[in-house]
Coordinates of C-alpha atoms and ligand atoms in Angstrom, one line a residue:
X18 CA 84.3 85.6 104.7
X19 CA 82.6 85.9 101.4
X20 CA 81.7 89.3 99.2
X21 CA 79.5 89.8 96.5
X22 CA 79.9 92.3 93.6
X23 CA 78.0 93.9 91.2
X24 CA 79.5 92.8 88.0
X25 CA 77.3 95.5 85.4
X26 CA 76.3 98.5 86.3
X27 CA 72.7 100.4 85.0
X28 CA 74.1 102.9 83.3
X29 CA 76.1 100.3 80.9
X30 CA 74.1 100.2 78.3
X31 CA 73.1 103.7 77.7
X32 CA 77.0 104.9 78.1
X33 CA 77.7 101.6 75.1
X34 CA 75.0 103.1 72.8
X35 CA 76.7 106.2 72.2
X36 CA 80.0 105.8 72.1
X37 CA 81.4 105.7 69.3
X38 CA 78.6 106.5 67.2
X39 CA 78.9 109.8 66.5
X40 CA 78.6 110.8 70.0
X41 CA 80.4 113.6 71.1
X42 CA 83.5 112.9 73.7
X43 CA 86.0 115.0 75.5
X44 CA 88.9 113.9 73.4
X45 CA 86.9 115.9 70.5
X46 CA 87.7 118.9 72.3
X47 CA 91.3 118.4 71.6
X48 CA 93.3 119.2 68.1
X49 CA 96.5 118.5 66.7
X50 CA 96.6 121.8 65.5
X51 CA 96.2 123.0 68.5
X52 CA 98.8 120.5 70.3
X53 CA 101.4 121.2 67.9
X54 CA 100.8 125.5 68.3
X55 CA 101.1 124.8 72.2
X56 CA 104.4 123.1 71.8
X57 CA 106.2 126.0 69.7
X58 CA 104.6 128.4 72.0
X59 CA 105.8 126.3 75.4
X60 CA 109.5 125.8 75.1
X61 CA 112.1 125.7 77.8
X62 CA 115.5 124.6 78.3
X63 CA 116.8 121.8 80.5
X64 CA 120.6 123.0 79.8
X65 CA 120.3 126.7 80.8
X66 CA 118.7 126.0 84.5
X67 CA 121.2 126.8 86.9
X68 CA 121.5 123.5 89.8
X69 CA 124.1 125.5 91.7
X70 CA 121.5 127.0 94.4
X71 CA 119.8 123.5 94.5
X72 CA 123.2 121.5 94.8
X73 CA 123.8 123.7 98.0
X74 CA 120.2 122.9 99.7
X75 CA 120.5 119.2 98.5
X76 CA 123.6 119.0 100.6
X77 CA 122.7 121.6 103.5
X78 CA 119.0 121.6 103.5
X79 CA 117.6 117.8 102.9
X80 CA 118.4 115.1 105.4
X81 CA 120.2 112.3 104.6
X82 CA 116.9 110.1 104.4
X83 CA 115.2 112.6 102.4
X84 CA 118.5 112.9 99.7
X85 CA 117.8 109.1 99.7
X86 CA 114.3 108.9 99.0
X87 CA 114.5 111.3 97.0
X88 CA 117.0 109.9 94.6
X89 CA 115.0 106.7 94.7
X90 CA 111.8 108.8 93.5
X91 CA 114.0 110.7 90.9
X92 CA 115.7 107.5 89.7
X93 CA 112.3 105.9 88.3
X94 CA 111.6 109.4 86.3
X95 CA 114.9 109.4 84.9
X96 CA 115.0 106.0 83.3
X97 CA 111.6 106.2 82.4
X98 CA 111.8 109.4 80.3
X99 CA 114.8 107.8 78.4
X100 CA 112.9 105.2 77.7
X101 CA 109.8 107.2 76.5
X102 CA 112.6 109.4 74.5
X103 CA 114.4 106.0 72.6
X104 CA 111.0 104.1 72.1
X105 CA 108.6 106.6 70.8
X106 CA 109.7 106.6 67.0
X107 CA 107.8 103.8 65.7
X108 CA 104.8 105.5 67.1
X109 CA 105.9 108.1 64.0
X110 CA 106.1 105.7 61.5
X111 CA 102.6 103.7 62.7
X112 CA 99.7 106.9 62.9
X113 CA 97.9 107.2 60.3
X114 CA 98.0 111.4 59.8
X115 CA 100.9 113.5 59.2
X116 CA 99.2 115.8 62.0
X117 CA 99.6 113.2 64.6
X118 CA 103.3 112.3 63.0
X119 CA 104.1 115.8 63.7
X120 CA 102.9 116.0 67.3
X121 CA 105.1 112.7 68.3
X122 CA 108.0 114.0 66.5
X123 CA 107.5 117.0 68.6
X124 CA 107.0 114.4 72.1
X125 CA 110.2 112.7 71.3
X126 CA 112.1 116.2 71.4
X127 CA 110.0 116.7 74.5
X128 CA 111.4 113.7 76.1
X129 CA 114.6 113.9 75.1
X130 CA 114.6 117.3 77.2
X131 CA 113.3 115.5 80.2
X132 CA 115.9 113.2 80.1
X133 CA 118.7 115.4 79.8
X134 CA 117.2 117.6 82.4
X135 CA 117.1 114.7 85.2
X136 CA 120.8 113.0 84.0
X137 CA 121.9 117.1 85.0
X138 CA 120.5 117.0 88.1
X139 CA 121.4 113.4 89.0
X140 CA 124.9 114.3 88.2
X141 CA 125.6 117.7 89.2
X142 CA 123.3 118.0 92.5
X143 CA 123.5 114.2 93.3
X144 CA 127.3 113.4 92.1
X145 CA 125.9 110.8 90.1
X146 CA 127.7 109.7 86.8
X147 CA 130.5 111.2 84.5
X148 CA 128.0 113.3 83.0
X149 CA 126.8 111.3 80.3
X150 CA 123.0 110.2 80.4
X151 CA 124.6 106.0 79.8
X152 CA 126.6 106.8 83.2
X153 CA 123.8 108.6 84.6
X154 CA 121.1 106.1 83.6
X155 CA 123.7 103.0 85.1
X156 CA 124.4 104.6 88.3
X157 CA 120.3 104.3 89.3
X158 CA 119.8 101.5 87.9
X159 CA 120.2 99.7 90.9
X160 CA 117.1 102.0 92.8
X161 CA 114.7 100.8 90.0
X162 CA 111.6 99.3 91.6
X163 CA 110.1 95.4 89.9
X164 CA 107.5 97.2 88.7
X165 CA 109.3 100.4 86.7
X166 CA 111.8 97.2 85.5
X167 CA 108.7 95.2 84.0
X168 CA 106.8 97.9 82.8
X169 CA 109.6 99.9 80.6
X170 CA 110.8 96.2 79.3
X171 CA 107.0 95.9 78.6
X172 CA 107.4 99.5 76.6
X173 CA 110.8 97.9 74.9
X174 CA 108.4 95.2 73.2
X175 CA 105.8 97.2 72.4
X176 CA 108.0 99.3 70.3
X177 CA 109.2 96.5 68.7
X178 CA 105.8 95.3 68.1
X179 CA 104.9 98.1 66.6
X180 CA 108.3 98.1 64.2
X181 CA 106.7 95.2 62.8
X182 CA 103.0 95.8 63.2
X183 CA 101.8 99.5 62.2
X184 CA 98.0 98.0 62.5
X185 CA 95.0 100.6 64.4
X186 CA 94.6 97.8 67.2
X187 CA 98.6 97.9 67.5
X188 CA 99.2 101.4 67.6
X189 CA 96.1 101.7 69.9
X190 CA 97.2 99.1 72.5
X191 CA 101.1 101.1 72.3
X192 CA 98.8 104.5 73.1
X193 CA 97.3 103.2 76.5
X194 CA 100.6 101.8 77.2
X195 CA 102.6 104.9 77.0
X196 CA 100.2 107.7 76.9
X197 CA 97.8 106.2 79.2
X198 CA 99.5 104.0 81.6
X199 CA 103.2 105.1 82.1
X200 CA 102.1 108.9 81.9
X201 CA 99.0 109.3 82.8
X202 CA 98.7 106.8 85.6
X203 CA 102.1 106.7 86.5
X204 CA 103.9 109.8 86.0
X205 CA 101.7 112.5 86.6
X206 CA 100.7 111.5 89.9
X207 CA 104.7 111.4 90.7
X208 CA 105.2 115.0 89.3
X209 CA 102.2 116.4 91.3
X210 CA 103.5 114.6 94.6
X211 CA 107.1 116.2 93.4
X212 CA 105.8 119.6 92.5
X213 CA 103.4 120.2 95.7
X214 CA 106.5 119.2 98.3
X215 CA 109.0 121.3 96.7
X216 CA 106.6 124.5 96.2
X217 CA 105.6 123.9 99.8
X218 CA 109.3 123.5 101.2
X219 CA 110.6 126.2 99.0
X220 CA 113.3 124.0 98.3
X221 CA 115.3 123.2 94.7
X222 CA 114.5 125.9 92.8
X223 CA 115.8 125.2 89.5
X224 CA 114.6 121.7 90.2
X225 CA 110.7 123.2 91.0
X226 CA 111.0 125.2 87.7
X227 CA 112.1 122.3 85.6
X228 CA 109.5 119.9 87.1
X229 CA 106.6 122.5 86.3
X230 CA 107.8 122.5 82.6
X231 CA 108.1 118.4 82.5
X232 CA 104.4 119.1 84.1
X233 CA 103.1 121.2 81.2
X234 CA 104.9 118.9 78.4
X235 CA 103.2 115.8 79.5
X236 CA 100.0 117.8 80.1
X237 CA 100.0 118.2 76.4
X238 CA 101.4 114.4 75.8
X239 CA 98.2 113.0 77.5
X240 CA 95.9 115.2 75.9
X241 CA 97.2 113.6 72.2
X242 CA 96.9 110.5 73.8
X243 CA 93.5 111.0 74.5
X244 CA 92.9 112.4 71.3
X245 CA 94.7 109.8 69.4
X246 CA 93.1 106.6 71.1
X247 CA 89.0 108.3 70.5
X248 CA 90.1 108.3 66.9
X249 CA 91.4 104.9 66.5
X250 CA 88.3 103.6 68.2
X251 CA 86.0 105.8 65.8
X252 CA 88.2 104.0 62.7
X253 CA 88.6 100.7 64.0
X254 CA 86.1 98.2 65.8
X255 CA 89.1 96.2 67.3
X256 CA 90.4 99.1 69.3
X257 CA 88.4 98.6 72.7
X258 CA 89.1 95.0 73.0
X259 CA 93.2 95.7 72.1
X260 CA 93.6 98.4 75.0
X261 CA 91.1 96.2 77.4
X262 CA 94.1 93.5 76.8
X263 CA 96.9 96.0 77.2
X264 CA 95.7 96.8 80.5
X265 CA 94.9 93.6 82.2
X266 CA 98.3 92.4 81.1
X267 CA 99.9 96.0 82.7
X268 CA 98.0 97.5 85.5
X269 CA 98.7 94.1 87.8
X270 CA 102.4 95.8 87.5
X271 CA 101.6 98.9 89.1
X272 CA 101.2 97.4 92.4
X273 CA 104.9 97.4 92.4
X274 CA 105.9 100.6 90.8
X275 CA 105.9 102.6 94.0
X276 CA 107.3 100.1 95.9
X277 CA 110.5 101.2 97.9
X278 CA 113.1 99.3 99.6
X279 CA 111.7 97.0 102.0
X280 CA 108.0 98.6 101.4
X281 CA 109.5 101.3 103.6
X282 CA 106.7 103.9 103.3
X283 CA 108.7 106.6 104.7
X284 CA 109.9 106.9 101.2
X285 CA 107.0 108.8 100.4
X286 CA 105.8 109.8 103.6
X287 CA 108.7 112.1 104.4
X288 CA 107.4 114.2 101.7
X289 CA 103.8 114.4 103.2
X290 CA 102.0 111.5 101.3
X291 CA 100.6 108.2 101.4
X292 CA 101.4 105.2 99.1
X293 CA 97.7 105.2 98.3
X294 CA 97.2 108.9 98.1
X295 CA 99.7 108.6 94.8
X296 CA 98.4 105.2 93.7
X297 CA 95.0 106.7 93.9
X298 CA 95.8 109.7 91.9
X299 CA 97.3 107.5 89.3
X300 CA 94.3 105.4 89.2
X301 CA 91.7 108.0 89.2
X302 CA 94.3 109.7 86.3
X303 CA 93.6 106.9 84.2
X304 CA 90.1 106.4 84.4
X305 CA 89.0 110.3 83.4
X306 CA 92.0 109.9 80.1
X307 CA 89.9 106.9 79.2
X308 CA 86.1 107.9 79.9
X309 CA 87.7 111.1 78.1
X310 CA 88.0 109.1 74.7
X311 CA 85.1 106.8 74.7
X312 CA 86.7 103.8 76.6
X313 CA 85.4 104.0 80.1
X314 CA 87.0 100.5 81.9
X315 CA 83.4 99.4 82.1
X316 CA 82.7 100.2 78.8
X317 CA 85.3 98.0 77.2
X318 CA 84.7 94.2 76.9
X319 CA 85.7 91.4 78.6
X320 CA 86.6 91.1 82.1
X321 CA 86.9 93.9 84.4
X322 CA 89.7 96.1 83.9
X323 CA 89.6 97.8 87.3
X324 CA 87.6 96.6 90.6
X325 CA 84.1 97.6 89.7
X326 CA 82.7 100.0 92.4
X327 CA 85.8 100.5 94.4
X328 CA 87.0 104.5 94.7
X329 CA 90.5 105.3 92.9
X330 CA 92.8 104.9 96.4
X331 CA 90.7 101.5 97.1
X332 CA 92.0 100.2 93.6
X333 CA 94.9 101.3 94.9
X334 CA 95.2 100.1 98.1
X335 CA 94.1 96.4 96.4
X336 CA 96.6 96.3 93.7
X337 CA 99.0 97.2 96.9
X338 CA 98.5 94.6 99.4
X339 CA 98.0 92.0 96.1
X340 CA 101.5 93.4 94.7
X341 CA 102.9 93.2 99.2
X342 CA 101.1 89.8 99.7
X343 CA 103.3 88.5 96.3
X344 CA 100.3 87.9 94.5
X345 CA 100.7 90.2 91.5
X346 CA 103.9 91.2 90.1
X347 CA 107.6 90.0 89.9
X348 CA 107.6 87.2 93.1
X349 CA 110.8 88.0 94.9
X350 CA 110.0 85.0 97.3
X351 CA 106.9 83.0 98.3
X352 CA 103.8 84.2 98.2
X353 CA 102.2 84.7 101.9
X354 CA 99.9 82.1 102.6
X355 CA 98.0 83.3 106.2
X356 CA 94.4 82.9 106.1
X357 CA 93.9 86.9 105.2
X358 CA 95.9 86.3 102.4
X359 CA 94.5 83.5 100.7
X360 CA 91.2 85.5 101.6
X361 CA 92.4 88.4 99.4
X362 CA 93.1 86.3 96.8
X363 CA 89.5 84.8 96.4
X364 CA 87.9 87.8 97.5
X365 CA 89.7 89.3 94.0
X366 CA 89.1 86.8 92.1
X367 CA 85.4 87.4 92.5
X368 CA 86.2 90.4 91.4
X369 CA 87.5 89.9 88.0
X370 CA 84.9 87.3 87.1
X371 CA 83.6 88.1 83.1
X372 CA 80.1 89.6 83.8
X373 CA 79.1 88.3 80.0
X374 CA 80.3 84.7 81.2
X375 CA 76.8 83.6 79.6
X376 CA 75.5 80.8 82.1
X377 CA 72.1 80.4 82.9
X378 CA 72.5 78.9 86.1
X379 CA 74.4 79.5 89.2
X380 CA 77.8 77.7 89.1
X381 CA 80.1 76.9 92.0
X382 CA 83.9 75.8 91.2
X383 CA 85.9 74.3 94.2
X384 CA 89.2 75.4 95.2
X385 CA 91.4 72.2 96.8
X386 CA 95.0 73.0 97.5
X387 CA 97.0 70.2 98.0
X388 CA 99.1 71.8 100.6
X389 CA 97.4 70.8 104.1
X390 CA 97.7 74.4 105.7
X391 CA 95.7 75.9 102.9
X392 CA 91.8 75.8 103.6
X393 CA 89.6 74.6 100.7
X394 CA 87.9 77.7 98.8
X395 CA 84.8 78.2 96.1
X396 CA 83.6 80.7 94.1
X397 CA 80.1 80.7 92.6
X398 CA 79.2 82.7 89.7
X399 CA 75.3 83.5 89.2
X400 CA 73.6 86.4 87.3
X401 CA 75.9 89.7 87.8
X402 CA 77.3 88.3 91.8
X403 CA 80.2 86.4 92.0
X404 CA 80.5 85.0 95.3
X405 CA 84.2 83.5 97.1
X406 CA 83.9 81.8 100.7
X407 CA 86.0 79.5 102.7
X408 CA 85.0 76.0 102.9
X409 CA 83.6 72.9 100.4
X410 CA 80.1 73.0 99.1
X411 CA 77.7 69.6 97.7
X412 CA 78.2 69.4 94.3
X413 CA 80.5 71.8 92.9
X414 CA 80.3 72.2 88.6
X415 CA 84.2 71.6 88.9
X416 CA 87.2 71.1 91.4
X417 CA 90.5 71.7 91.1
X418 CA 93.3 70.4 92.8
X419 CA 96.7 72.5 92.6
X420 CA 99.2 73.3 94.7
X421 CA 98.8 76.8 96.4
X422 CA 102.0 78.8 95.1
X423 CA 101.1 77.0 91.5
X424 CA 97.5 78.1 92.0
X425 CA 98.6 81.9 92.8
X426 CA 101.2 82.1 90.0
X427 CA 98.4 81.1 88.0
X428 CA 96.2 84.7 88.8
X429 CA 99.8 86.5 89.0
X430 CA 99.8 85.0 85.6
X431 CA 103.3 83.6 85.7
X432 CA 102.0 80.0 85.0
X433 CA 100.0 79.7 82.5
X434 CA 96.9 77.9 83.1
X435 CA 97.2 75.9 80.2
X436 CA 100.5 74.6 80.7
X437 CA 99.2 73.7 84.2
X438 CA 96.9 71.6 83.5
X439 CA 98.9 69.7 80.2
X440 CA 101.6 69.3 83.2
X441 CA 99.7 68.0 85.7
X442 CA 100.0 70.5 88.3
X443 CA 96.4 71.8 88.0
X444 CA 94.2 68.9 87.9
X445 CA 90.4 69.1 87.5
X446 CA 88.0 66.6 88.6
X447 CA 84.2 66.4 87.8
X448 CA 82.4 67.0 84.3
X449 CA 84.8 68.2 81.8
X450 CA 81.8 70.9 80.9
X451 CA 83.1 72.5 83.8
X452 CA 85.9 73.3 82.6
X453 CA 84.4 75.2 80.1
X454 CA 82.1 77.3 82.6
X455 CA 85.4 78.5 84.1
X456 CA 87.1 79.4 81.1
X457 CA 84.1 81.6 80.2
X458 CA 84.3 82.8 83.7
X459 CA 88.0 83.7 83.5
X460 CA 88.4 83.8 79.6
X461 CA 91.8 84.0 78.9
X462 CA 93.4 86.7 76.8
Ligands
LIG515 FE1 108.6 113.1 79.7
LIG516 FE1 105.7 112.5 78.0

């Protein structure tokens, strides 16, 4: 089985040139004027809706698998928008303009809504909690998914980084975490999935209307985003390769975010969708909020971001069976290790191959697990293909030898390659040049 992929595409240089030269991009179509004007004019209260009607249906109207998946669904907002609520101030103290100061400080107050208005319905539809948000919040903690759990402690640091480090790169790599990735490509998808069953079910009403408010509030949080991350790209050179970071480091997590108990796709399907119908909205999410300020994923250097030439529900579908496969993400056992799946692991790996690796000639590196079930793989990199099949070749420009869980942890990047090879558990054999054709293959961040 092998697969070859296109790693540039025509229009790349052309969409480069203009960039961030003047050009004009969607983000300029936003202002903080106009953000801050839409906030005062767009206010609502979590605390006045009434849950009574919806506490009734809840118990009456919902079966008992749909209260659970439900719950589980709610859970991951409520957590989430505390944590967007307690980690958003040193995003206040590190932009630059009192205008974009002003909007955050209006976000935070934003949030803080949000996550008042899902501890009152966890507690008084659900009978979750004593009513305060730390009972609320501890009482679904359990329901979190791995990949909410990494990617809110990832949002933890990143405040703290900033605390520290009020830099352009900094604040824009904190933007595409929290504007981008967690609302954006997470969220919104999640509200619209929320939103759509409950206006077709005519079910929760005071639920519906405070979901179409959240709705509107991070409509406006996204746009800044956008805003925000064009202008710290126009100010700072470093900007593009700082988010292209953020996001390889992240989006391997979202594999996991939607991931219910026992990959039980019910979860979602009881409400009418598809795990890759809402992965793929929060993939194709992400892509317009980035082309819309400048920083198209094949426009920003490096490796690729995203799986070049795949639609938004096939990135989906990928990071899923990666995330289901324990590839990518938090291992909760060992990874699978059937011929499909060490298949999907090469066949991805071709995929995130460096299209500036910089060699002249085609170069093959040889894949030998030490394990005896696992077949012997190779990839070989040439102009803009990168080519994985099963099997040895001649003369390879470099084998390794690893073990295969060691080898997988390595692209799930929870080994560090480094450390691999100091230890002894990746070994390489052939010219030590080699070594450096696959680093500039696979550069490492
Ligand atoms: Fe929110
Ligand atoms: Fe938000």
């Amino acid at each position: 089985m092998a697969i070859a992929t296109e790693s540039t595409s025509p229009a790349d240089a052309e969409v480069r040139a203009g960039t961030h030269d003047g050009a004009t991009l969607a983000a300029d179509a936003i202002s903080y004027d106009d953000l801050y004007a839409r906030w005062e004019r767009g206010h609502w209260s979590a605390t006045e809706l009434d849950f009574t009607e919806d506490a009734r249906q809840w118990r009456e109207q919902l079966t008992d698998f749909e209260r659970t998946a439900a719950l589980w669904n709610y859970a991951q907002f409520f957590w989430g928008e505390d944590s967007v609520a307690d980690n958003l101030s040193p995003y206040i103290d590190a932009a630059p303009l009192p205008e974009q100061k002003y909007f955050l400080a209006t976000q935070q107050a934003d949030e803080a809504r949000h996550a008042v208005f899902f501890k009152r319905f966890v507690q008084e539809v659900c009978g979750l909690g004593d009513g305060s948000v730390a009972s609320g919040l501890a009482a679904i903690k359990p329901q979190l998914t791995p990949g909410i759990r990494t990617i809110f402690k990832r949002l933890d640091r990143m405040a703290d980084e900033l605390r520290v480090n009020r830099s352009r790169p900094q604040l824009a790599a904190g933007v595409t975490l929290y504007h981008f990735v967690v609302e954006a490509a997470l969220a919104h998808p999640g509200q619209h999935m929320i939103s759509e069953y409950l206006e077709r079910r005519e079910i929760l009403p005071a639920f519906t209307a405070g979901m179409r408010n959240v709705a509107l509030d991070e409509q406006r949080h996204i746009g800044f985003g956008v805003k925000l991350l064009a202008d710290l790209a126009r100010e700072d050179t470093r900007v593009p390769a700082a988010v292209a970071r953020l996001l390889h480091e992240v989006l391997q997590h979202t594999g996991q975010v939607l991931m219910p108990p026992g990959w039980d796709e019910r979860y979602v399907s009881c409400f009418g969708y598809t795990f890759d119908q809402v992965g793929g909205m929060g993939a194709s999410s992400l892509v317009a909020r980035l082309k819309a300020a400048g920083l198209a994923p094949e426009q920003l250097p490096g490796p690729p971001v995203m799986f070049a030439g795949f639609t938004p529900e096939e990135v989906a579908r990928r990071g899923r069976e990666l995330a289901m496969a324990g590839i990518t993400g938090v291992r909760e056992g060992p990874t699978k290790r059937d011929p499909e799946t060490v298949a999907l692991l090469f066949n991805t790996m071709a995929l995130t191959v460096d299209p500036k690796h910089g060699l002249s000639r085609p170069t093959t590196f040889q894949y030998e697990f030490v394990d005896p079930d696992i077949a012997t793989w190779h990839l070989t990199v040439d102009n803009g293909t990168a080519v994985a099949a099963e099997g040895p070749v001649a003369a390879p420009a470099l084998r390794l030898a690893v073990a295969y869980q060691d080898y997988v942890d390595i692209i799930g990047r929870r080994l560090d390659p480094r450390r691999a090879l100091v230890t002894g558990r990746l070994r390489i054999r052939g010219n030590p040049l080699g070594l450096k054709k696959l680093v500039k293959v696979f550069p490492q961040p």
